[in-house]
Short mmCIF file of C-alpha atoms in Angstrom, two decimals:
data_model
loop_
_atom_site.label_atom_id
_atom_site.label_comp_id
_atom_site.label_asym_id
_atom_site.label_seq_id
_atom_site.Cartn_x
_atom_site.Cartn_y
_atom_site.Cartn_z
CA MET T 1 0.00 0.00 0.00
CA ILE T 2 3.03 2.28 0.33
CA ASN T 3 3.55 2.52 -3.43
CA SER T 4 0.15 3.17 -4.97
CA ILE T 5 -0.61 1.85 -8.46
CA PHE T 6 -4.09 3.35 -8.51
CA GLU T 7 -3.26 5.97 -11.14
CA ALA T 8 -1.58 3.35 -13.35
CA ILE T 9 -4.68 1.12 -13.24
CA LEU T 10 -6.95 4.02 -14.15
CA GLN T 11 -4.63 4.95 -17.02
CA VAL T 12 -4.96 1.44 -18.43
CA LEU T 13 -8.76 1.63 -18.17
CA SER T 14 -8.91 5.12 -19.68
CA VAL T 15 -7.29 4.16 -23.00
CA THR T 16 -9.31 1.98 -25.37
CA CYS T 17 -6.46 -0.18 -26.69
CA SER T 18 -5.03 -0.97 -23.25
CA ARG T 19 -8.53 -1.44 -21.83
CA VAL T 20 -9.32 -4.09 -24.44
CA ARG T 21 -6.10 -5.95 -23.69
CA HIS T 22 -5.77 -5.58 -19.93
CA GLY T 23 -9.20 -4.39 -18.81
CA TYR T 24 -10.33 -7.57 -17.06
CA HIS T 25 -7.20 -8.04 -14.98
CA SER T 26 -7.06 -4.33 -14.15
CA VAL T 27 -10.62 -4.35 -12.86
CA VAL T 28 -10.01 -7.49 -10.79
CA LEU T 29 -6.85 -5.99 -9.33
CA LEU T 30 -8.64 -2.74 -8.50
CA ALA T 31 -11.48 -4.64 -6.79
CA LEU T 32 -9.00 -6.58 -4.65
CA LEU T 33 -6.95 -3.51 -3.73
CA VAL T 34 -10.05 -1.55 -2.71
CA ASN T 35 -11.05 -4.40 -0.40
CA TYR T 36 -7.62 -4.99 1.12
CA ARG T 37 -8.10 -4.83 4.91
CA LYS T 38 -10.66 -2.07 4.43
CA TYR T 39 -12.38 -2.85 7.75
CA GLU T 40 -9.14 -2.79 9.71
CA SER T 41 -7.39 0.38 8.54
CA VAL T 42 -7.67 3.35 6.18
CA ASN T 43 -7.44 2.06 2.62
CA PRO T 44 -6.05 4.74 0.26
CA TYR T 45 -7.61 3.03 -2.76
CA ILE T 46 -11.07 3.58 -1.30
CA VAL T 47 -10.35 7.26 -0.82
CA LYS T 48 -8.95 7.68 -4.33
CA LEU T 49 -11.76 5.76 -6.04
CA SER T 50 -14.38 7.84 -4.21
CA ILE T 51 -13.10 11.13 -5.68
CA VAL T 52 -12.54 10.13 -9.31
CA ASP T 53 -14.27 12.67 -11.55
CA ASP T 54 -12.39 12.52 -14.86
CA GLU T 55 -14.86 11.65 -17.66
CA ASN T 56 -12.47 9.40 -19.59
CA THR T 57 -11.66 7.46 -16.45
CA LEU T 58 -15.28 7.14 -15.34
CA ASN T 59 -16.33 5.98 -18.79
CA GLY T 60 -13.36 3.64 -19.09
CA VAL T 61 -13.96 1.85 -15.80
CA MET T 62 -17.69 1.47 -16.38
CA ALA T 63 -17.25 0.45 -20.01
CA THR T 64 -14.85 -2.29 -18.95
CA VAL T 65 -17.14 -3.67 -16.25
CA LEU T 66 -20.28 -3.57 -18.38
CA SER T 67 -18.58 -5.00 -21.45
CA LEU T 68 -17.42 -7.96 -19.39
CA CYS T 69 -20.97 -8.50 -18.15
CA ASP T 70 -22.20 -8.16 -21.73
CA ARG T 71 -19.63 -10.70 -22.92
CA GLN T 72 -20.88 -13.16 -20.31
CA TYR T 73 -24.37 -12.82 -21.77
CA LYS T 74 -23.20 -13.23 -25.34
CA ASP T 75 -21.19 -16.34 -24.43
CA LYS T 76 -24.35 -17.91 -23.03
CA GLU T 77 -26.79 -16.41 -25.52
CA GLU T 78 -27.84 -19.81 -26.78
CA GLU T 79 -28.58 -20.98 -23.24
CA ILE T 80 -30.22 -17.86 -21.83
CA GLN T 81 -33.25 -16.34 -23.52
CA GLY T 82 -34.43 -12.99 -22.18
CA GLY T 83 -31.70 -10.44 -22.70
CA PHE T 84 -29.04 -8.58 -20.83
CA PHE T 85 -31.00 -8.30 -17.57
CA SER T 86 -31.59 -12.05 -17.51
CA ALA T 87 -27.86 -12.60 -17.79
CA ILE T 88 -27.07 -10.17 -14.97
CA SER T 89 -29.75 -11.60 -12.66
CA SER T 90 -28.48 -15.10 -13.39
CA MET T 91 -24.93 -14.02 -12.56
CA MET T 92 -26.08 -12.43 -9.30
CA GLY T 93 -28.05 -15.48 -8.29
CA SER T 94 -25.29 -17.90 -9.23
CA MET T 95 -22.88 -16.16 -6.88
CA PHE T 96 -24.97 -17.37 -3.97
CA ILE T 97 -27.22 -20.28 -4.88
CA ALA T 98 -25.71 -22.32 -7.68
CA ASP T 99 -24.64 -25.90 -7.22
CA ALA T 100 -20.92 -26.43 -6.76
CA GLU T 101 -20.30 -27.61 -10.33
CA GLU T 102 -22.31 -24.76 -11.85
CA LYS T 103 -20.66 -22.14 -9.64
CA ILE T 104 -17.21 -22.90 -11.04
CA SER T 105 -18.32 -21.70 -14.48
CA VAL T 106 -19.45 -18.29 -13.25
CA GLN T 107 -17.17 -17.62 -10.32
CA THR T 108 -14.89 -15.32 -12.29
CA ASN T 109 -17.81 -12.89 -12.51
CA GLU T 110 -17.68 -12.30 -8.77
CA ALA T 111 -14.71 -9.97 -9.18
CA ILE T 112 -16.44 -7.98 -11.91
CA LEU T 113 -19.62 -7.61 -9.89
CA LEU T 114 -17.58 -6.62 -6.85
CA ALA T 115 -15.80 -3.95 -8.90
CA LEU T 116 -19.16 -2.65 -10.16
CA TYR T 117 -20.48 -2.54 -6.59
CA GLU T 118 -17.45 -0.69 -5.24
CA ALA T 119 -17.55 1.85 -8.07
CA VAL T 120 -21.19 2.85 -7.63
CA HIS T 121 -21.09 2.50 -3.84
CA LEU T 122 -18.07 4.73 -3.34
CA ASN T 123 -18.50 7.27 -6.11
CA ARG T 124 -21.79 8.83 -7.22
CA ASN T 125 -20.23 9.84 -10.53
CA PHE T 126 -20.21 6.18 -11.55
CA ILE T 127 -23.96 5.99 -10.86
CA THR T 128 -24.58 8.68 -13.46
CA VAL T 129 -22.43 6.88 -16.02
CA LEU T 130 -24.17 3.57 -15.29
CA ALA T 131 -27.63 5.14 -15.56
CA GLN T 132 -26.82 6.50 -19.01
CA SER T 133 -25.24 3.29 -20.32
CA HIS T 134 -26.93 1.14 -22.95
CA PRO T 135 -25.56 -2.40 -22.75
CA GLU T 136 -27.92 -3.70 -25.40
CA ILE T 137 -26.09 -1.77 -28.16
CA GLY T 138 -22.71 -3.24 -27.30
CA LEU T 139 -19.93 -1.79 -25.19
CA SER T 140 -16.93 -2.02 -27.46
CA THR T 141 -17.39 1.66 -28.21
CA PRO T 142 -16.75 4.39 -25.62
CA ILE T 143 -19.69 5.63 -23.58
CA THR T 144 -20.80 9.15 -24.38
CA PRO T 145 -19.88 11.64 -21.63
CA VAL T 146 -22.93 12.53 -19.55
CA THR T 147 -24.18 15.30 -17.34
CA PRO T 148 -26.03 14.54 -14.08
CA THR T 149 -29.78 14.87 -14.48
CA THR T 150 -32.62 15.92 -12.21
CA PRO T 151 -36.11 14.43 -11.93
CA SER T 152 -37.46 17.14 -14.24
CA THR T 153 -35.25 15.98 -17.13
CA PRO T 154 -35.81 12.97 -19.46
CA LEU T 155 -34.63 10.71 -16.62
CA GLY T 156 -38.28 10.27 -15.74
CA THR T 157 -39.08 8.86 -19.17
CA THR T 158 -36.21 6.40 -19.56
CA PRO T 159 -36.81 2.65 -19.01
CA PRO T 160 -36.26 1.91 -15.29
CA SER T 161 -33.57 -0.71 -15.69
CA SER T 162 -33.31 -1.40 -11.96
CA ASP T 163 -36.99 -2.32 -11.79
CA ASP T 164 -36.57 -4.58 -14.82
CA LEU T 165 -33.63 -6.33 -13.17
CA MET T 166 -35.51 -6.85 -9.90
CA VAL T 167 -38.58 -8.24 -11.69
CA GLU T 168 -36.34 -10.50 -13.78
CA PHE T 169 -34.72 -11.87 -10.64
CA MET T 170 -38.01 -12.38 -8.82
CA VAL T 171 -39.64 -14.44 -11.56
CA THR T 172 -36.60 -16.62 -12.30
CA HIS T 173 -35.36 -17.66 -8.85
CA MET T 174 -38.37 -19.28 -7.20
CA MET T 175 -36.73 -22.63 -6.60
CA LYS T 176 -36.24 -25.39 -4.08
CA GLU T 177 -33.09 -23.79 -2.69
CA PHE T 178 -34.88 -20.49 -2.17
CA PRO T 179 -32.47 -17.50 -1.92
CA MET T 180 -34.38 -15.71 0.84
CA ASP T 181 -31.70 -13.12 1.55
CA LEU T 182 -31.53 -12.09 -2.11
CA TYR T 183 -35.31 -11.78 -2.36
CA VAL T 184 -35.34 -9.55 0.73
CA ARG T 185 -32.68 -7.34 -0.86
CA CYS T 186 -34.55 -7.35 -4.15
CA VAL T 187 -37.81 -6.15 -2.60
CA GLN T 188 -35.90 -3.58 -0.53
CA ILE T 189 -34.39 -2.14 -3.71
CA VAL T 190 -37.83 -1.83 -5.33
CA HIS T 191 -39.14 -0.16 -2.18
CA LYS T 192 -36.31 2.39 -2.12
CA LEU T 193 -36.81 3.19 -5.81
CA ILE T 194 -40.52 3.79 -5.26
CA CYS T 195 -39.86 5.92 -2.19
CA TYR T 196 -37.50 8.05 -4.29
CA GLN T 197 -40.15 8.42 -6.99
CA LYS T 198 -42.72 9.45 -4.40
CA LYS T 199 -40.36 11.94 -2.78
CA CYS T 200 -39.33 13.56 -6.07
CA ARG T 201 -42.67 12.97 -7.83
CA VAL T 202 -40.97 11.15 -10.69
CA ARG T 203 -43.50 9.44 -12.93
CA LEU T 204 -41.78 6.60 -14.75
CA HIS T 205 -43.47 5.26 -17.85
CA TYR T 206 -43.14 1.67 -16.81
CA THR T 207 -45.29 -1.43 -17.14
CA TRP T 208 -46.06 -1.65 -13.44
CA ARG T 209 -48.26 -4.70 -13.96
CA GLU T 210 -45.12 -6.76 -14.48
CA LEU T 211 -43.90 -5.82 -11.01
CA TRP T 212 -47.31 -6.41 -9.40
CA SER T 213 -47.57 -9.79 -11.09
CA ALA T 214 -44.08 -10.79 -9.93
CA LEU T 215 -44.88 -9.77 -6.34
CA ILE T 216 -48.17 -11.67 -6.33
CA ASN T 217 -46.49 -14.78 -7.75
CA LEU T 218 -43.86 -14.48 -5.02
CA LEU T 219 -46.62 -14.53 -2.38
CA LYS T 220 -48.13 -17.60 -4.06
CA PHE T 221 -44.75 -19.32 -3.96
CA LEU T 222 -44.26 -18.57 -0.27
CA MET T 223 -47.68 -19.97 0.57
CA SER T 224 -47.39 -23.09 -1.58
CA ASN T 225 -44.03 -23.89 0.05
CA GLU T 226 -44.96 -22.78 3.57
CA THR T 227 -43.96 -26.00 5.34
CA VAL T 228 -40.55 -26.32 3.70
CA LEU T 229 -39.64 -22.64 3.88
CA LEU T 230 -40.74 -22.13 7.49
CA GLY T 231 -38.25 -24.79 8.49
CA LYS T 232 -35.46 -22.52 7.23
CA TYR T 233 -36.67 -18.92 7.15
CA ASN T 234 -39.04 -16.38 8.60
CA ILE T 235 -41.09 -16.02 5.41
CA PHE T 236 -43.34 -13.45 7.07
CA THR T 237 -40.61 -10.83 6.90
CA LEU T 238 -40.60 -11.10 3.11
CA ALA T 239 -44.39 -11.40 2.91
CA LEU T 240 -44.76 -8.24 4.98
CA MET T 241 -42.38 -6.35 2.69
CA VAL T 242 -44.35 -7.43 -0.39
CA VAL T 243 -47.70 -6.48 1.16
CA ASN T 244 -46.32 -3.10 2.23
CA LEU T 245 -45.11 -2.48 -1.32
CA PHE T 246 -48.72 -2.79 -2.43
CA ASN T 247 -49.69 -0.48 0.43
CA VAL T 248 -47.22 2.11 -0.89
CA PHE T 249 -48.87 1.92 -4.30
CA ILE T 250 -52.34 2.15 -2.75
CA THR T 251 -51.51 5.08 -0.47
CA TYR T 252 -49.11 7.10 -2.62
CA GLY T 253 -49.55 5.75 -6.15
CA ASP T 254 -51.21 8.94 -7.35
CA THR T 255 -47.90 10.77 -6.75
CA PHE T 256 -45.66 8.60 -8.93
CA LEU T 257 -47.72 6.35 -11.21
CA PRO T 258 -47.63 7.74 -14.76
CA THR T 259 -51.41 8.11 -15.32
CA PRO T 260 -54.70 7.77 -13.43
CA CYS T 261 -55.30 4.64 -15.50
CA SER T 262 -52.26 3.05 -13.87
CA TYR T 263 -53.85 3.55 -10.48
CA ASP T 264 -57.07 1.96 -11.75
CA GLU T 265 -55.05 -1.00 -13.05
CA LEU T 266 -53.51 -1.46 -9.59
CA TYR T 267 -56.96 -1.93 -8.09
CA TYR T 268 -57.95 -4.19 -10.97
CA GLU T 269 -54.96 -6.48 -10.30
CA ILE T 270 -55.68 -6.61 -6.57
CA VAL T 271 -59.31 -7.52 -7.19
CA ARG T 272 -58.47 -9.96 -9.98
CA MET T 273 -55.92 -11.78 -7.80
CA HIS T 274 -57.90 -11.45 -4.58
CA GLN T 275 -57.73 -15.20 -3.94
CA VAL T 276 -53.97 -14.92 -3.35
CA PHE T 277 -54.46 -12.21 -0.74
CA ASP T 278 -57.37 -14.13 0.81
CA ASN T 279 -55.20 -17.23 1.12
CA LEU T 280 -52.37 -15.20 2.61
CA TYR T 281 -54.73 -13.70 5.16
CA SER T 282 -56.02 -17.15 6.11
CA MET T 283 -52.47 -18.45 6.56
CA VAL T 284 -51.21 -15.56 8.71
CA LEU T 285 -54.45 -15.46 10.72
CA ARG T 286 -54.05 -19.17 11.50
CA LEU T 287 -50.49 -18.70 12.71
CA SER T 288 -51.12 -15.42 14.53
CA THR T 289 -53.86 -16.97 16.68
CA ASN T 290 -51.55 -19.75 17.84
CA SER T 291 -48.89 -19.39 20.50
CA GLY T 292 -46.04 -20.60 18.33
CA GLN T 293 -42.86 -18.79 17.27
CA TRP T 294 -44.54 -17.19 14.24
CA LYS T 295 -47.35 -15.50 16.17
CA GLU T 296 -45.85 -11.98 16.16
CA PRO T 297 -44.46 -11.85 12.58
CA ALA T 298 -47.67 -13.36 11.22
CA SER T 299 -49.72 -10.77 13.13
CA LYS T 300 -47.81 -7.97 11.41
CA VAL T 301 -48.80 -9.32 8.01
CA THR T 302 -52.40 -9.63 9.17
CA HIS T 303 -52.51 -5.93 10.09
CA ALA T 304 -50.71 -4.91 6.88
CA LEU T 305 -53.41 -6.59 4.76
CA ILE T 306 -56.19 -4.34 6.10
CA ASN T 307 -56.38 -1.99 3.08
CA ILE T 308 -55.96 -4.73 0.50
CA ARG T 309 -58.81 -6.66 2.10
CA ALA T 310 -60.88 -3.46 2.24
CA ILE T 311 -60.40 -3.00 -1.52
CA VAL T 312 -61.35 -6.60 -2.26
CA ASN T 313 -64.39 -6.55 0.04
CA HIS T 314 -65.53 -3.21 -1.37
CA PHE T 315 -65.21 -3.86 -5.10
CA ASN T 316 -66.10 -7.56 -5.40
CA PRO T 317 -69.79 -7.05 -4.49
CA LYS T 318 -69.93 -4.05 -6.86
CA ILE T 319 -68.52 -6.12 -9.69
CA GLU T 320 -70.93 -9.00 -9.01
CA SER T 321 -73.84 -6.59 -8.88
CA TYR T 322 -72.79 -4.97 -12.17
CA ALA T 323 -72.59 -8.38 -13.83
CA MET T 324 -75.98 -9.39 -12.51
CA VAL T 325 -77.76 -6.19 -13.54
CA ASN T 326 -76.26 -6.30 -17.02
CA HIS T 327 -76.70 -10.09 -17.40
CA ILE T 328 -73.02 -10.67 -18.05
CA SER T 329 -71.48 -13.97 -16.98
CA GLN T 330 -67.87 -12.78 -17.18
CA LEU T 331 -66.84 -9.14 -17.21
CA SER T 332 -64.08 -7.83 -19.44
CA GLU T 333 -61.18 -5.88 -18.05
CA ASP T 334 -62.63 -2.60 -19.30
CA GLN T 335 -65.93 -3.34 -17.58
CA VAL T 336 -64.22 -4.11 -14.28
CA LEU T 337 -62.18 -0.91 -14.58
CA GLU T 338 -65.40 0.99 -15.16
CA VAL T 339 -66.81 -0.41 -11.91
CA VAL T 340 -63.60 0.50 -10.08
CA ARG T 341 -63.61 4.11 -11.32
CA SER T 342 -67.27 4.51 -10.39
CA ASN T 343 -66.86 3.37 -6.80
CA TYR T 344 -63.76 5.07 -5.44
CA ASP T 345 -65.83 7.62 -3.55
CA THR T 346 -67.41 5.03 -1.26
CA LEU T 347 -64.15 3.23 -0.47
CA THR T 348 -62.70 3.75 3.00
CA LEU T 349 -59.03 3.01 3.63
CA LYS T 350 -56.89 3.26 6.73
CA LEU T 351 -53.87 5.58 6.72
CA GLN T 352 -50.75 3.55 7.45
CA ASP T 353 -47.63 5.27 8.80
CA GLY T 354 -44.04 4.63 7.79
CA LEU T 355 -44.71 3.12 4.37
CA ASP T 356 -42.31 5.54 2.67
CA GLN T 357 -39.51 5.01 5.18
CA TYR T 358 -36.68 2.55 4.82
CA GLU T 359 -33.43 1.58 6.48
CA ARG T 360 -30.48 3.12 4.68
CA TYR T 361 -27.86 0.74 3.36
CA SER T 362 -24.71 0.40 5.44
CA GLU T 363 -21.98 -2.04 4.48
CA GLN T 364 -20.43 -2.23 7.92
CA PRO T 365 -21.03 -4.08 10.16
CA ARG T 366 -23.97 -5.99 8.67
CA GLU T 367 -22.37 -6.90 5.34
CA ALA T 368 -18.74 -7.10 6.40
CA ALA T 369 -18.69 -10.88 6.80
CA PHE T 370 -20.17 -11.39 3.35
CA PHE T 371 -17.62 -9.16 1.64
CA LYS T 372 -14.71 -10.73 3.51
CA GLU T 373 -15.79 -14.16 2.30
CA LEU T 374 -16.39 -12.88 -1.23
CA VAL T 375 -12.93 -11.29 -1.45
CA ARG T 376 -11.37 -14.47 -0.08
CA SER T 377 -13.17 -16.49 -2.77
CA ILE T 378 -12.06 -14.12 -5.52
CA SER T 379 -8.45 -14.16 -4.29
CA LEU T 380 -8.35 -17.97 -4.30
CA ASN T 381 -9.84 -18.07 -7.77
CA VAL T 382 -7.33 -15.53 -9.11
CA ARG T 383 -4.42 -17.49 -7.66
CA LYS T 384 -5.75 -20.74 -9.10
CA ASN T 385 -6.10 -19.28 -12.59
CA LEU T 386 -2.91 -17.20 -12.57
CA ALA T 387 -0.90 -18.04 -15.69
CA VAL T 388 2.73 -18.86 -14.91
CA SER T 389 5.03 -19.59 -17.80
CA THR T 390 7.63 -21.63 -15.95
CA LEU T 391 7.92 -23.77 -12.86
CA THR T 392 10.51 -21.33 -11.53
CA GLN T 393 7.96 -18.50 -11.57
CA GLU T 394 5.44 -20.68 -9.77
CA LEU T 395 7.95 -21.61 -7.07
CA LEU T 396 8.90 -17.97 -6.72
CA LEU T 397 5.27 -16.98 -6.20
CA LYS T 398 4.91 -19.64 -3.53
CA GLU T 399 7.97 -18.27 -1.75
CA PHE T 400 6.53 -14.76 -1.85
CA SER T 401 3.24 -16.03 -0.44
CA THR T 402 5.03 -17.26 2.70
CA ILE T 403 6.55 -13.86 3.46
CA SER T 404 4.70 -12.26 6.39
#
């Protein structure tokens, strides 16, 4: 750490020709140096990375990281159908939940994802570059320099890639070895994004039904696997987060949904899928009335469902009455939406506090153990794959590794 090579690494990543040739190893080295004993002492690489503001450097680092992610997708294009976000979500999931044999094939991506994390976590300038990147058009060309935007600029009309990524992950990782921790993080990210939209009144033109559908399917999965999952996890923590996401939409949706029709569609989806919420209520009510270990967490979900149940109980009789009066056996979506719009004024909901509040992310101490293990895994993988041209070099490296 006495002789810093930070500037040299950034120089390599700032020039296209050197980035193409040495970009991967430079990024891996930077990720390892940034994480070297960072919880034990002041790491100068963290300080230096946090203040980088040169456009060529910012673009170079992010172009390298994203191009490597893009290459991973292209290498598996025949296996993975669904696009760039599917590849990224698969890479994220594989870091934690893949079988041992499968993990070997993707483990080299851990260093790249760690570098991406450190860049955007330590330096807000990288966030701007990432937000303006377009991986689907290929990253062999330099990224156009960008200027930070505000909610009043076209940022509010661009596709919300983070939401796409979270939805992609949610619908593709409901499996026997359920990654509970990742789902909690996933829902937390969606919650924080929505809270930001509400705060800044940013109306994203997004297909919100895809998110609502993914969340409802997640609830269905938790209920259908209740016995197995409860033996390993407190599924009510995740269920409560999902229900409260719907409560955010119900309470504050008019401040960030793109159109009034979007708000109507929210109610339509809740009513249409009411059986899922009814089943969830029955499950948590059963467990909350017992004296077992799940009494308190189940009770929280029961209370959180109050407005969703009020919506279902209010609109279902109206819809049935409309169908009966008009002699219609099965209403169309437009007809149901008409009933919804006509009966808002008689709906009574309870104001719920704290829906737009969240716990801010802090790496230490909660995540320190995870990152220590991740860096250890990356270091072992780098050593294992290090190319040595002669036995003498290999012996020399072993001798160096014994020096304290």
